[in-house]
Amino acid sequence: MNLGFIGLGAMGRPMALHLQAAGHTLHVWARNPASAADLPATVHATPTALGAACEVVFTMVTSSADVEEVALGAAGLMHGMAAGSLVVDCSTIAPAAARHIASRLGERGIDMLDAPVSGGPQGAAAATLAIMVGGTAAALARARPLLEKLGQRIVHVGPQGAGQVAKACNQIIMVAAIEAVAEALRLAGAAGVDVGKVWQALSGGAAASRVLEVMGRRMVEGDFAAGIEARLHHKDFGLALEAARQSGAPLLLAASVAQQLNALMALGLGKNDTAALLRVLETK
């Protein structure tokens, strides 16, 4: 197939390469042309031009506004893609934005799936992402063979926007767990106990988790180089809280964690890993 990919960052680039390695012809557009310079792909001048060349286009960009501009803007995909083609958005954006973009594309006969992913750059590189899909069953059936090149768990959550709701839920649980690990290790340090030994002990008990294993190790070692930049989790929590406001769901713990993420950003740590939530506690 002729496949398009927009968003060649830490996760998008390996995802695009997996699709190309599966035998598909890769087409790309990049806001920063240097990010596409050495890819085995045809580089297009605009999303419109890319869309005209492709049957399916994947997007993996930062914000709701970015997806809307790429899909619906003056040089957007909608002006080039044919009726019956498909957009698969793997970004993390607002559920309402996903529904709006899908509706506008649908007016042109273009299908859309909101298919946010979880697993970070490591999961993208290993093609082990968890993929949460919103959209029609028919669109997912078309996209599934492609998504299977990117991840190991693909769940059809519901109609358009449902994938983004699931991703918001994922972020709440994960980042709240990171905050819990930071608070536990801060308590250990403040009490004069060997933080590394506490982490080792917890890792063998009922508190054991992937978050404790990975983020706890980072905190113990003082390694805050970004796996996923904390600013992205800060953005995601804003989306989750807005979705909660719209639906009337009380998110008490998430609201508290959001304040810690606000503090992290105020300290200028947004480009650090989210494990830097420990550093926020150390400033108090």
PDB file of N, CA, C and O in Angstrom, residues 5 10-16 18-19 58-60 90-92 115-133 144 146-155 167 170 228:
ATOM      1  N   PHE A   5       2.781   9.058   6.575  1.00  0.00           N
ATOM      2  CA  PHE A   5       3.050   9.230   8.007  1.00  0.00           C
ATOM      3  C   PHE A   5       3.467  10.671   8.253  1.00  0.00           C
ATOM      4  O   PHE A   5       4.355  11.204   7.578  1.00  0.00           O
ATOM      5  N   ALA A  10      10.111  10.914  18.403  1.00  0.00           N
ATOM      6  CA  ALA A  10      10.712   9.764  19.088  1.00  0.00           C
ATOM      7  C   ALA A  10       9.884   8.500  18.933  1.00  0.00           C
ATOM      8  O   ALA A  10      10.432   7.389  18.929  1.00  0.00           O
ATOM      9  N   MET A  11       8.572   8.632  18.799  1.00  0.00           N
ATOM     10  CA  MET A  11       7.719   7.466  18.602  1.00  0.00           C
ATOM     11  C   MET A  11       7.301   7.305  17.145  1.00  0.00           C
ATOM     12  O   MET A  11       7.260   6.189  16.623  1.00  0.00           O
ATOM     13  N   GLY A  12       6.995   8.406  16.475  1.00  0.00           N
ATOM     14  CA  GLY A  12       6.505   8.313  15.115  1.00  0.00           C
ATOM     15  C   GLY A  12       7.521   7.749  14.141  1.00  0.00           C
ATOM     16  O   GLY A  12       7.169   6.961  13.244  1.00  0.00           O
ATOM     17  N   ARG A  13       8.761   8.109  14.307  1.00  0.00           N
ATOM     18  CA  ARG A  13       9.790   7.641  13.365  1.00  0.00           C
ATOM     19  C   ARG A  13       9.901   6.116  13.352  1.00  0.00           C
ATOM     20  O   ARG A  13       9.834   5.504  12.271  1.00  0.00           O
ATOM     21  N   PRO A  14      10.087   5.447  14.513  1.00  0.00           N
ATOM     22  CA  PRO A  14      10.143   3.979  14.451  1.00  0.00           C
ATOM     23  C   PRO A  14       8.843   3.350  13.981  1.00  0.00           C
ATOM     24  O   PRO A  14       8.863   2.312  13.307  1.00  0.00           O
ATOM     25  N   MET A  15       7.714   3.968  14.288  1.00  0.00           N
ATOM     26  CA  MET A  15       6.444   3.436  13.802  1.00  0.00           C
ATOM     27  C   MET A  15       6.396   3.478  12.274  1.00  0.00           C
ATOM     28  O   MET A  15       5.997   2.506  11.610  1.00  0.00           O
ATOM     29  N   ALA A  16       6.811   4.596  11.700  1.00  0.00           N
ATOM     30  CA  ALA A  16       6.831   4.719  10.246  1.00  0.00           C
ATOM     31  C   ALA A  16       7.762   3.689   9.621  1.00  0.00           C
ATOM     32  O   ALA A  16       7.448   3.077   8.590  1.00  0.00           O
ATOM     33  N   HIS A  18       8.578   0.763  10.818  1.00  0.00           N
ATOM     34  CA  HIS A  18       7.968  -0.576  10.891  1.00  0.00           C
ATOM     35  C   HIS A  18       7.016  -0.796   9.710  1.00  0.00           C
ATOM     36  O   HIS A  18       6.979  -1.891   9.132  1.00  0.00           O
ATOM     37  N   LEU A  19       6.245   0.221   9.377  1.00  0.00           N
ATOM     38  CA  LEU A  19       5.310   0.097   8.262  1.00  0.00           C
ATOM     39  C   LEU A  19       6.060  -0.056   6.939  1.00  0.00           C
ATOM     40  O   LEU A  19       5.688  -0.864   6.079  1.00  0.00           O
ATOM     41  N   PHE A  58      -1.163   7.908   8.590  1.00  0.00           N
ATOM     42  CA  PHE A  58      -1.014   7.914  10.038  1.00  0.00           C
ATOM     43  C   PHE A  58      -0.519   9.289  10.472  1.00  0.00           C
ATOM     44  O   PHE A  58       0.336   9.894   9.820  1.00  0.00           O
ATOM     45  N   THR A  59      -1.053   9.768  11.594  1.00  0.00           N
ATOM     46  CA  THR A  59      -0.552  11.001  12.200  1.00  0.00           C
ATOM     47  C   THR A  59      -0.143  10.715  13.631  1.00  0.00           C
ATOM     48  O   THR A  59      -0.792   9.955  14.345  1.00  0.00           O
ATOM     49  N   MET A  60       0.965  11.333  14.037  1.00  0.00           N
ATOM     50  CA  MET A  60       1.494  11.146  15.393  1.00  0.00           C
ATOM     51  C   MET A  60       2.136  12.463  15.818  1.00  0.00           C
ATOM     52  O   MET A  60       3.350  12.620  15.804  1.00  0.00           O
ATOM     53  N   CYS A  90      -2.700   8.555  15.764  1.00  0.00           N
ATOM     54  CA  CYS A  90      -2.133   7.905  16.944  1.00  0.00           C
ATOM     55  C   CYS A  90      -1.711   8.911  18.010  1.00  0.00           C
ATOM     56  O   CYS A  90      -1.125   8.529  19.026  1.00  0.00           O
ATOM     57  N   SER A  91      -2.011  10.185  17.784  1.00  0.00           N
ATOM     58  CA  SER A  91      -1.692  11.227  18.758  1.00  0.00           C
ATOM     59  C   SER A  91      -2.574  11.088  19.988  1.00  0.00           C
ATOM     60  O   SER A  91      -3.585  10.376  19.981  1.00  0.00           O
ATOM     61  N   THR A  92      -2.202  11.796  21.058  1.00  0.00           N
ATOM     62  CA  THR A  92      -3.054  11.903  22.239  1.00  0.00           C
ATOM     63  C   THR A  92      -3.678  13.292  22.234  1.00  0.00           C
ATOM     64  O   THR A  92      -2.986  14.289  22.456  1.00  0.00           O
ATOM     65  N   ALA A 115      -6.589   6.447  17.360  1.00  0.00           N
ATOM     66  CA  ALA A 115      -5.894   5.237  17.808  1.00  0.00           C
ATOM     67  C   ALA A 115      -4.655   5.595  18.618  1.00  0.00           C
ATOM     68  O   ALA A 115      -3.526   5.263  18.237  1.00  0.00           O
ATOM     69  N   PRO A 116      -4.847   6.286  19.761  1.00  0.00           N
ATOM     70  CA  PRO A 116      -3.686   6.646  20.585  1.00  0.00           C
ATOM     71  C   PRO A 116      -2.984   5.401  21.100  1.00  0.00           C
ATOM     72  O   PRO A 116      -3.596   4.333  21.219  1.00  0.00           O
ATOM     73  N   VAL A 117      -1.708   5.564  21.385  1.00  0.00           N
ATOM     74  CA  VAL A 117      -0.876   4.421  21.758  1.00  0.00           C
ATOM     75  C   VAL A 117      -0.246   4.641  23.127  1.00  0.00           C
ATOM     76  O   VAL A 117      -0.064   5.766  23.582  1.00  0.00           O
ATOM     77  N   SER A 118       0.110   3.531  23.761  1.00  0.00           N
ATOM     78  CA  SER A 118       0.821   3.565  25.039  1.00  0.00           C
ATOM     79  C   SER A 118       1.993   2.608  24.957  1.00  0.00           C
ATOM     80  O   SER A 118       1.877   1.518  24.391  1.00  0.00           O
ATOM     81  N   GLY A 119       3.113   3.025  25.521  1.00  0.00           N
ATOM     82  CA  GLY A 119       4.305   2.187  25.506  1.00  0.00           C
ATOM     83  C   GLY A 119       5.580   2.989  25.336  1.00  0.00           C
ATOM     84  O   GLY A 119       6.678   2.464  25.525  1.00  0.00           O
ATOM     85  N   GLY A 120       5.437   4.267  24.979  1.00  0.00           N
ATOM     86  CA  GLY A 120       6.591   5.142  24.884  1.00  0.00           C
ATOM     87  C   GLY A 120       7.524   4.796  23.736  1.00  0.00           C
ATOM     88  O   GLY A 120       7.257   3.892  22.936  1.00  0.00           O
ATOM     89  N   PRO A 121       8.639   5.510  23.640  1.00  0.00           N
ATOM     90  CA  PRO A 121       9.597   5.259  22.563  1.00  0.00           C
ATOM     91  C   PRO A 121      10.106   3.822  22.527  1.00  0.00           C
ATOM     92  O   PRO A 121      10.335   3.270  21.446  1.00  0.00           O
ATOM     93  N   GLN A 122      10.262   3.213  23.702  1.00  0.00           N
ATOM     94  CA  GLN A 122      10.735   1.828  23.734  1.00  0.00           C
ATOM     95  C   GLN A 122       9.713   0.899  23.082  1.00  0.00           C
ATOM     96  O   GLN A 122      10.057   0.021  22.283  1.00  0.00           O
ATOM     97  N   GLY A 123       8.431   1.081  23.405  1.00  0.00           N
ATOM     98  CA  GLY A 123       7.385   0.268  22.800  1.00  0.00           C
ATOM     99  C   GLY A 123       7.245   0.520  21.317  1.00  0.00           C
ATOM    100  O   GLY A 123       6.969  -0.405  20.538  1.00  0.00           O
ATOM    101  N   ALA A 124       7.444   1.781  20.896  1.00  0.00           N
ATOM    102  CA  ALA A 124       7.379   2.094  19.469  1.00  0.00           C
ATOM    103  C   ALA A 124       8.513   1.400  18.723  1.00  0.00           C
ATOM    104  O   ALA A 124       8.309   0.837  17.639  1.00  0.00           O
ATOM    105  N   ALA A 125       9.707   1.420  19.305  1.00  0.00           N
ATOM    106  CA  ALA A 125      10.859   0.792  18.658  1.00  0.00           C
ATOM    107  C   ALA A 125      10.698  -0.718  18.567  1.00  0.00           C
ATOM    108  O   ALA A 125      11.098  -1.342  17.578  1.00  0.00           O
ATOM    109  N   ALA A 126      10.099  -1.320  19.605  1.00  0.00           N
ATOM    110  CA  ALA A 126       9.946  -2.774  19.655  1.00  0.00           C
ATOM    111  C   ALA A 126       8.647  -3.257  19.017  1.00  0.00           C
ATOM    112  O   ALA A 126       8.411  -4.469  18.951  1.00  0.00           O
ATOM    113  N   ALA A 127       7.805  -2.333  18.554  1.00  0.00           N
ATOM    114  CA  ALA A 127       6.484  -2.663  17.990  1.00  0.00           C
ATOM    115  C   ALA A 127       5.638  -3.435  18.987  1.00  0.00           C
ATOM    116  O   ALA A 127       4.951  -4.398  18.637  1.00  0.00           O
ATOM    117  N   THR A 128       5.651  -2.991  20.242  1.00  0.00           N
ATOM    118  CA  THR A 128       4.877  -3.632  21.304  1.00  0.00           C
ATOM    119  C   THR A 128       3.860  -2.678  21.916  1.00  0.00           C
ATOM    120  O   THR A 128       3.439  -2.860  23.059  1.00  0.00           O
ATOM    121  N   LEU A 129       3.465  -1.659  21.189  1.00  0.00           N
ATOM    122  CA  LEU A 129       2.549  -0.658  21.718  1.00  0.00           C
ATOM    123  C   LEU A 129       1.179  -1.258  22.036  1.00  0.00           C
ATOM    124  O   LEU A 129       0.740  -2.218  21.409  1.00  0.00           O
ATOM    125  N   ALA A 130       0.511  -0.666  23.031  1.00  0.00           N
ATOM    126  CA  ALA A 130      -0.915  -0.904  23.248  1.00  0.00           C
ATOM    127  C   ALA A 130      -1.661   0.178  22.487  1.00  0.00           C
ATOM    128  O   ALA A 130      -1.325   1.363  22.594  1.00  0.00           O
ATOM    129  N   ILE A 131      -2.661  -0.218  21.692  1.00  0.00           N
ATOM    130  CA  ILE A 131      -3.357   0.717  20.812  1.00  0.00           C
ATOM    131  C   ILE A 131      -4.840   0.700  21.152  1.00  0.00           C
ATOM    132  O   ILE A 131      -5.480  -0.349  21.130  1.00  0.00           O
ATOM    133  N   MET A 132      -5.378   1.872  21.498  1.00  0.00           N
ATOM    134  CA  MET A 132      -6.767   2.041  21.922  1.00  0.00           C
ATOM    135  C   MET A 132      -7.526   2.735  20.798  1.00  0.00           C
ATOM    136  O   MET A 132      -7.203   3.867  20.455  1.00  0.00           O
ATOM    137  N   VAL A 133      -8.528   2.072  20.232  1.00  0.00           N
ATOM    138  CA  VAL A 133      -9.092   2.549  18.969  1.00  0.00           C
ATOM    139  C   VAL A 133     -10.534   3.018  19.133  1.00  0.00           C
ATOM    140  O   VAL A 133     -11.381   2.321  19.705  1.00  0.00           O
ATOM    141  N   ARG A 144      -6.361  -2.839  10.814  1.00  0.00           N
ATOM    142  CA  ARG A 144      -5.769  -3.786  11.755  1.00  0.00           C
ATOM    143  C   ARG A 144      -4.458  -4.417  11.258  1.00  0.00           C
ATOM    144  O   ARG A 144      -3.490  -4.500  12.029  1.00  0.00           O
ATOM    145  N   LEU A 146      -2.204  -3.186   9.551  1.00  0.00           N
ATOM    146  CA  LEU A 146      -1.157  -2.173   9.710  1.00  0.00           C
ATOM    147  C   LEU A 146      -0.848  -1.941  11.181  1.00  0.00           C
ATOM    148  O   LEU A 146       0.320  -1.871  11.591  1.00  0.00           O
ATOM    149  N   LEU A 147      -1.890  -1.837  11.995  1.00  0.00           N
ATOM    150  CA  LEU A 147      -1.690  -1.626  13.430  1.00  0.00           C
ATOM    151  C   LEU A 147      -0.944  -2.798  14.064  1.00  0.00           C
ATOM    152  O   LEU A 147      -0.186  -2.616  15.026  1.00  0.00           O
ATOM    153  N   GLU A 148      -1.135  -3.993  13.513  1.00  0.00           N
ATOM    154  CA  GLU A 148      -0.438  -5.162  14.052  1.00  0.00           C
ATOM    155  C   GLU A 148       1.072  -5.103  13.814  1.00  0.00           C
ATOM    156  O   GLU A 148       1.823  -5.826  14.477  1.00  0.00           O
ATOM    157  N   LYS A 149       1.520  -4.233  12.912  1.00  0.00           N
ATOM    158  CA  LYS A 149       2.951  -4.015  12.719  1.00  0.00           C
ATOM    159  C   LYS A 149       3.528  -3.048  13.760  1.00  0.00           C
ATOM    160  O   LYS A 149       4.744  -2.891  13.850  1.00  0.00           O
ATOM    161  N   LEU A 150       2.622  -2.420  14.531  1.00  0.00           N
ATOM    162  CA  LEU A 150       3.042  -1.396  15.493  1.00  0.00           C
ATOM    163  C   LEU A 150       2.867  -1.816  16.945  1.00  0.00           C
ATOM    164  O   LEU A 150       3.552  -1.290  17.823  1.00  0.00           O
ATOM    165  N   GLY A 151       1.935  -2.719  17.209  1.00  0.00           N
ATOM    166  CA  GLY A 151       1.635  -3.056  18.599  1.00  0.00           C
ATOM    167  C   GLY A 151       1.154  -4.472  18.770  1.00  0.00           C
ATOM    168  O   GLY A 151       0.831  -5.173  17.805  1.00  0.00           O
ATOM    169  N   GLN A 152       1.085  -4.885  20.021  1.00  0.00           N
ATOM    170  CA  GLN A 152       0.685  -6.249  20.364  1.00  0.00           C
ATOM    171  C   GLN A 152      -0.741  -6.331  20.899  1.00  0.00           C
ATOM    172  O   GLN A 152      -1.347  -7.387  20.872  1.00  0.00           O
ATOM    173  N   ARG A 153      -1.268  -5.225  21.412  1.00  0.00           N
ATOM    174  CA  ARG A 153      -2.623  -5.223  21.954  1.00  0.00           C
ATOM    175  C   ARG A 153      -3.416  -4.115  21.277  1.00  0.00           C
ATOM    176  O   ARG A 153      -3.116  -2.933  21.461  1.00  0.00           O
ATOM    177  N   ILE A 154      -4.409  -4.502  20.500  1.00  0.00           N
ATOM    178  CA  ILE A 154      -5.253  -3.554  19.778  1.00  0.00           C
ATOM    179  C   ILE A 154      -6.681  -3.768  20.259  1.00  0.00           C
ATOM    180  O   ILE A 154      -7.245  -4.855  20.080  1.00  0.00           O
ATOM    181  N   VAL A 155      -7.251  -2.763  20.896  1.00  0.00           N
ATOM    182  CA  VAL A 155      -8.590  -2.887  21.473  1.00  0.00           C
ATOM    183  C   VAL A 155      -9.507  -1.853  20.837  1.00  0.00           C
ATOM    184  O   VAL A 155      -9.214  -0.650  20.856  1.00  0.00           O
ATOM    185  N   LYS A 167      -7.230   6.532  26.380  1.00  0.00           N
ATOM    186  CA  LYS A 167      -5.864   7.020  26.591  1.00  0.00           C
ATOM    187  C   LYS A 167      -5.799   7.960  27.792  1.00  0.00           C
ATOM    188  O   LYS A 167      -4.844   7.933  28.574  1.00  0.00           O
ATOM    189  N   ASN A 170      -5.655   5.819  30.750  1.00  0.00           N
ATOM    190  CA  ASN A 170      -4.318   5.250  30.862  1.00  0.00           C
ATOM    191  C   ASN A 170      -3.360   6.231  31.522  1.00  0.00           C
ATOM    192  O   ASN A 170      -2.581   5.867  32.426  1.00  0.00           O
ATOM    193  N   ILE A 228       9.866   9.775  28.157  1.00  0.00           N
ATOM    194  CA  ILE A 228       8.801  10.631  27.644  1.00  0.00           C
ATOM    195  C   ILE A 228       8.878  11.944  28.417  1.00  0.00           C
ATOM    196  O   ILE A 228       8.915  11.935  29.648  1.00  0.00           O
TER     197      ILE A 228
END
